[in-house]
Tab-separated table of C-alpha atoms in Angstrom:
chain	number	residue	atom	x	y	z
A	1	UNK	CA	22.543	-73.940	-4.465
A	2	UNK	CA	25.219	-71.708	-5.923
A	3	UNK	CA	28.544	-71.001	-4.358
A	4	UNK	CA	30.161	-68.973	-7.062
A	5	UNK	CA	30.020	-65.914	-4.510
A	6	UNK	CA	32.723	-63.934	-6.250
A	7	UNK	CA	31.387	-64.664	-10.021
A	8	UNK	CA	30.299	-60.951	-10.645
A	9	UNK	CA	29.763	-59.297	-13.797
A	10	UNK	CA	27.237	-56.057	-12.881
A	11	UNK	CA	25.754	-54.913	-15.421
A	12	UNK	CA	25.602	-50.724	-15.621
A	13	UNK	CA	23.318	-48.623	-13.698
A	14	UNK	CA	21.731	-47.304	-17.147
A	15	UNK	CA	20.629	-50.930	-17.440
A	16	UNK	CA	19.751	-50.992	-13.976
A	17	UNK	CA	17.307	-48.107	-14.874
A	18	UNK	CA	16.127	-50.138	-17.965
A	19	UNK	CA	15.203	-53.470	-15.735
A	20	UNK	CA	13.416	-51.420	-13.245
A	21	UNK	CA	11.359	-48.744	-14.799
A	22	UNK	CA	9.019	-50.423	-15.755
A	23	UNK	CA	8.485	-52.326	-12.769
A	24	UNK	CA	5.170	-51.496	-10.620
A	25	UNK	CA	7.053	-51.094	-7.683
A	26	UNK	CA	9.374	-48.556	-5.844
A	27	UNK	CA	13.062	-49.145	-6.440
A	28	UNK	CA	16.399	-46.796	-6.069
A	29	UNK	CA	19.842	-47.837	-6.922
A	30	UNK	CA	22.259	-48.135	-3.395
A	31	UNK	CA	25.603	-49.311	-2.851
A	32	UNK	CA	28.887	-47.446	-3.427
A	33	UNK	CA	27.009	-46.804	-7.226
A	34	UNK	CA	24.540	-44.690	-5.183
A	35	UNK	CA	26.916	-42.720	-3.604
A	36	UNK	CA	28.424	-41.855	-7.215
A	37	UNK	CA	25.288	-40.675	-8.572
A	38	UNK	CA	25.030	-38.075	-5.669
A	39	UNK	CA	28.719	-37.170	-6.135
A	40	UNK	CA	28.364	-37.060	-9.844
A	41	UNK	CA	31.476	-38.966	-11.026
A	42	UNK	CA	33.363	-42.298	-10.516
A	43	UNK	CA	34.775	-42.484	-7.356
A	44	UNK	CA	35.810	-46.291	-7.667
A	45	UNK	CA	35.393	-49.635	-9.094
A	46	UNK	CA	32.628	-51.486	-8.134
A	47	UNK	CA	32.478	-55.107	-7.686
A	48	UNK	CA	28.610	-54.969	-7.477
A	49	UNK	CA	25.450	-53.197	-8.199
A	50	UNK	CA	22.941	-53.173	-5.250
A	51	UNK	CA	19.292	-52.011	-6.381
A	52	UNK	CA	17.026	-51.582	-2.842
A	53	UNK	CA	12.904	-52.434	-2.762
A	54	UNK	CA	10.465	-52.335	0.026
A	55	UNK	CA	9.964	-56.353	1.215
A	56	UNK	CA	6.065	-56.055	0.881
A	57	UNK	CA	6.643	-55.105	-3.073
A	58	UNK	CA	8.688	-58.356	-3.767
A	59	UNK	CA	5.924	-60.174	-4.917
A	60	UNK	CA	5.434	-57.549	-7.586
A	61	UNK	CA	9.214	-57.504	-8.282
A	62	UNK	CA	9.747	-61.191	-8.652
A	63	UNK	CA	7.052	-61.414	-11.117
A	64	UNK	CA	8.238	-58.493	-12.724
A	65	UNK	CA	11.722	-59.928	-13.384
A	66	UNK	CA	11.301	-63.909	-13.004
A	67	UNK	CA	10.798	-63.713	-16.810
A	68	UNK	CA	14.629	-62.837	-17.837
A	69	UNK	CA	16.437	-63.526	-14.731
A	70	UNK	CA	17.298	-66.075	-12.319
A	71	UNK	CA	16.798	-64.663	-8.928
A	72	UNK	CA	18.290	-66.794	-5.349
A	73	UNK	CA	17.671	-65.831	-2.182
A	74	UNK	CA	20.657	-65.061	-0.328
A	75	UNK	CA	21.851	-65.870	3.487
A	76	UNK	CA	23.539	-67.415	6.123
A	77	UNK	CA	26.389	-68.062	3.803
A	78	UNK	CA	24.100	-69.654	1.320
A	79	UNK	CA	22.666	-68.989	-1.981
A	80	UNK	CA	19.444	-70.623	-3.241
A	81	UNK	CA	16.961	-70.268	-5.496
A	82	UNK	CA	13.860	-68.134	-4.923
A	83	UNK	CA	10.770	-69.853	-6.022
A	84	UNK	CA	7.633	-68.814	-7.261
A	85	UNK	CA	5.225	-67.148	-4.508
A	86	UNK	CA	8.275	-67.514	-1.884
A	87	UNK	CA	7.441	-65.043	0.985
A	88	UNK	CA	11.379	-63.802	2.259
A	89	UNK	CA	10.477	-62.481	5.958
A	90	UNK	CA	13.766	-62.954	7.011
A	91	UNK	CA	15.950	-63.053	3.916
A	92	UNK	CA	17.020	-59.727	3.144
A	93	UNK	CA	19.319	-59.958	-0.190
A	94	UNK	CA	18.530	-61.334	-3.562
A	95	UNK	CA	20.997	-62.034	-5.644
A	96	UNK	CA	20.224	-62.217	-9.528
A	97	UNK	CA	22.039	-63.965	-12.805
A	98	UNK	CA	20.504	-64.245	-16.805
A	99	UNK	CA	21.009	-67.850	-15.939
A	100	UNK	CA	21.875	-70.517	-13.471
A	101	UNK	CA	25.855	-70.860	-14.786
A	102	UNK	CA	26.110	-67.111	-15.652
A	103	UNK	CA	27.672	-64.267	-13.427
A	104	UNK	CA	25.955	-62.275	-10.720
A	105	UNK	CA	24.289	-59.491	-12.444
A	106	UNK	CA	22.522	-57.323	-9.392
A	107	UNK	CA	21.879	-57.985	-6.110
A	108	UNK	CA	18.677	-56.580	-4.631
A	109	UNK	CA	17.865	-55.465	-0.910
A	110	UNK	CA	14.774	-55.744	0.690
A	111	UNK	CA	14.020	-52.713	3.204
A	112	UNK	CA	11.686	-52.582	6.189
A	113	UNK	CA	8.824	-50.399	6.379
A	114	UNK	CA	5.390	-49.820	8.857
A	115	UNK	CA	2.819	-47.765	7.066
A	116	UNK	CA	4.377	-44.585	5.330
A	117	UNK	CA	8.180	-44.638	6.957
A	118	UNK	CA	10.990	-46.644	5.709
A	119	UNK	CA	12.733	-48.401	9.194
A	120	UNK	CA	16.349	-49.367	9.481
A	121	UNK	CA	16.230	-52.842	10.637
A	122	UNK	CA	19.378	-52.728	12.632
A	123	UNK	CA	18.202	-49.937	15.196
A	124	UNK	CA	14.318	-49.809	14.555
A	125	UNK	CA	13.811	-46.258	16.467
A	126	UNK	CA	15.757	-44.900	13.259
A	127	UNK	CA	13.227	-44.232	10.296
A	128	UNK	CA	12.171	-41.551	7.949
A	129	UNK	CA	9.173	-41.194	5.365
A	130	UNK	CA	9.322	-43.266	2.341
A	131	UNK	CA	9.282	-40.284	-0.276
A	132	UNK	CA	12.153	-39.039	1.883
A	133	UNK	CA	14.965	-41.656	1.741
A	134	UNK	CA	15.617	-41.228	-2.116
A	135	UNK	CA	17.043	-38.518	-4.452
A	136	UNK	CA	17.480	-38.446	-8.479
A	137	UNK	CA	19.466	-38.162	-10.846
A	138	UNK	CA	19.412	-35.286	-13.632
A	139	UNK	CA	17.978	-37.756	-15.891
A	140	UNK	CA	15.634	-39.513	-13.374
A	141	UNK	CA	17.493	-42.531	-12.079
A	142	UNK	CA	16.638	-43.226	-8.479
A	143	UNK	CA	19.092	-43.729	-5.625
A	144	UNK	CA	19.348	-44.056	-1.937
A	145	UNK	CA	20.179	-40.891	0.126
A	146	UNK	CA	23.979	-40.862	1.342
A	147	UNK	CA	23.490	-40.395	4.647
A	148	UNK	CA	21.237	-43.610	4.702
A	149	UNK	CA	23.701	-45.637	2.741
A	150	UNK	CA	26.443	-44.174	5.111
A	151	UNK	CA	23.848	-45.993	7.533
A	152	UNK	CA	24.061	-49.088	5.838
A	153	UNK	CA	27.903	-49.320	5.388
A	154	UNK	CA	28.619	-48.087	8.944
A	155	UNK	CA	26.186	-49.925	10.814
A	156	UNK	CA	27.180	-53.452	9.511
A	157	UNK	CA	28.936	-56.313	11.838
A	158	UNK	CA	31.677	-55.189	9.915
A	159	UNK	CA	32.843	-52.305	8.307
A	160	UNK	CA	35.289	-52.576	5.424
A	161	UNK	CA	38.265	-50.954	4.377
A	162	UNK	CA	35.964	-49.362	1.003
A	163	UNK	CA	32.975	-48.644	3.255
A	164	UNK	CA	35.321	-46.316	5.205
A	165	UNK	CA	36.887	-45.032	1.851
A	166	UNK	CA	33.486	-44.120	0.705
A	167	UNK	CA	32.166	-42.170	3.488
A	168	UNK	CA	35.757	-40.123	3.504
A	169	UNK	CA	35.313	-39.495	-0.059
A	170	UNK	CA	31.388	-38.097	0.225
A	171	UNK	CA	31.593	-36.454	3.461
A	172	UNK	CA	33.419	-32.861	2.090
A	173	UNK	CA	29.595	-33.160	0.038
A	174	UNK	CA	27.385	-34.105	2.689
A	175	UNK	CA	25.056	-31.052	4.015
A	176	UNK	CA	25.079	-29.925	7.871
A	177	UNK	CA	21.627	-31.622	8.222
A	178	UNK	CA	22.937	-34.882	6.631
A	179	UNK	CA	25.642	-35.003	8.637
A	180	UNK	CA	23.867	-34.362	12.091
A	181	UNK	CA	21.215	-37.139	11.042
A	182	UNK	CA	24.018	-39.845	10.506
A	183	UNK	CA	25.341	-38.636	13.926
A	184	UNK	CA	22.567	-39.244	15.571
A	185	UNK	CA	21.314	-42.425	13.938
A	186	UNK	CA	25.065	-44.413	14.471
A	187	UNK	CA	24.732	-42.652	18.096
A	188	UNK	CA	21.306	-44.485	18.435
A	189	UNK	CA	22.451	-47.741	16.937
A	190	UNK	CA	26.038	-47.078	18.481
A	191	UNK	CA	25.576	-45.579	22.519
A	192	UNK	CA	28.666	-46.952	23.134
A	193	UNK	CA	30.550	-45.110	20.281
A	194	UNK	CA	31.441	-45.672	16.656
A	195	UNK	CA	34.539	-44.379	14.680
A	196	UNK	CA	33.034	-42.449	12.192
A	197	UNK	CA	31.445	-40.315	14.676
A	198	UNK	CA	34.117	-37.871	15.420
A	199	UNK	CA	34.393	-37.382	11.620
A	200	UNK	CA	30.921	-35.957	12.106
């Protein structure tokens, strides 16, 4: 077990894109470093680089990656290592290092999904298609949707100083249809109200 939980060093999202491509498996970057691929620029530092994959593909990830990284399963205020043919039903982040003493390099999260439809595990009425939860890059880098990692940040147990930061800085950007789907979807998780809603 690890408990260097601060011991970051991300690597770059270019090298994000080199680590994944060639994985069989679907992928997209998330995380504040989505939200700066869709605006186009730097809006921030970043502490970490979150990379999201559908939880029936982490076989095919683990094998894919086992080879050059470390990777630990990560919950409950604990980090362990992920073994070899280690199901996670429950475990839903993945933390990753070049080596047991080195810094966190990535963190991977594992998303829900019945048939063709991605679900959001906090309010499981709130899905969309797979194909339709992504958008690239001009040079082909996957990344999560902003509205859906507006989801993400919003919908936590807690929502942090940055996560509100970020959604003020991409909301001018956001579309009329994105907007009226994050409405809806933190009204659906949310009946009883959420702060960001009157923004919307």
């Amino acid at each position: 077990m690890r408990t260097d939980f601060t011991n970051w060093l991300p690597i770059f999202v270019k090298e994000i894109n080199q680590v994944f491509s060639n994985i069989p498996a679907f992928w997209c970057v998330a995380g504040g470093e989505a939200l700066d691929l869709h605006l186009g620029k730097k809006s921030r530092e970043h502490s970490d680089i979150d990379v999201v994959i559908y939880r029936e593909q982490q076989q095919d990830v683990y094998q894919s990656l086992s080879s050059d990284w470390v990777l630990y399963k990560a919950g409950g205020g604990k980090v362990v290592p992920w073994k070899d043919g280690e199901y996670l039903d429950s475990i839903n982040d993945v933390w990753v290092s070049k080596n047991a003493n080195s810094p966190w390099s990535f963190q991977i999260m594992l998303l829900d999904s019945v048939h063709d439809n991605w679900i959001y595990r906090r309010e499981r009425s709130i899905k969309k298609l797979k194909s339709s939860i992504y958008l690239r890059t001009s040079v082909g880098i996957p990344y999560l949707k902003p509205e859906i990692q507006l989801l993400y940040k919003a919908g936590s147990s807690k929502v942090r100083e940055k996560d509100f930061m970020d959604f003020q800085t991409v909301l001018p950007f956001l579309s009329t249809q994105e907007k009226n789907w994050l409405k809806h979807s933190l009204q659906k998780q949310f009946p009883e109200g959420h702060t960001w809603i009157e923004y919307l």
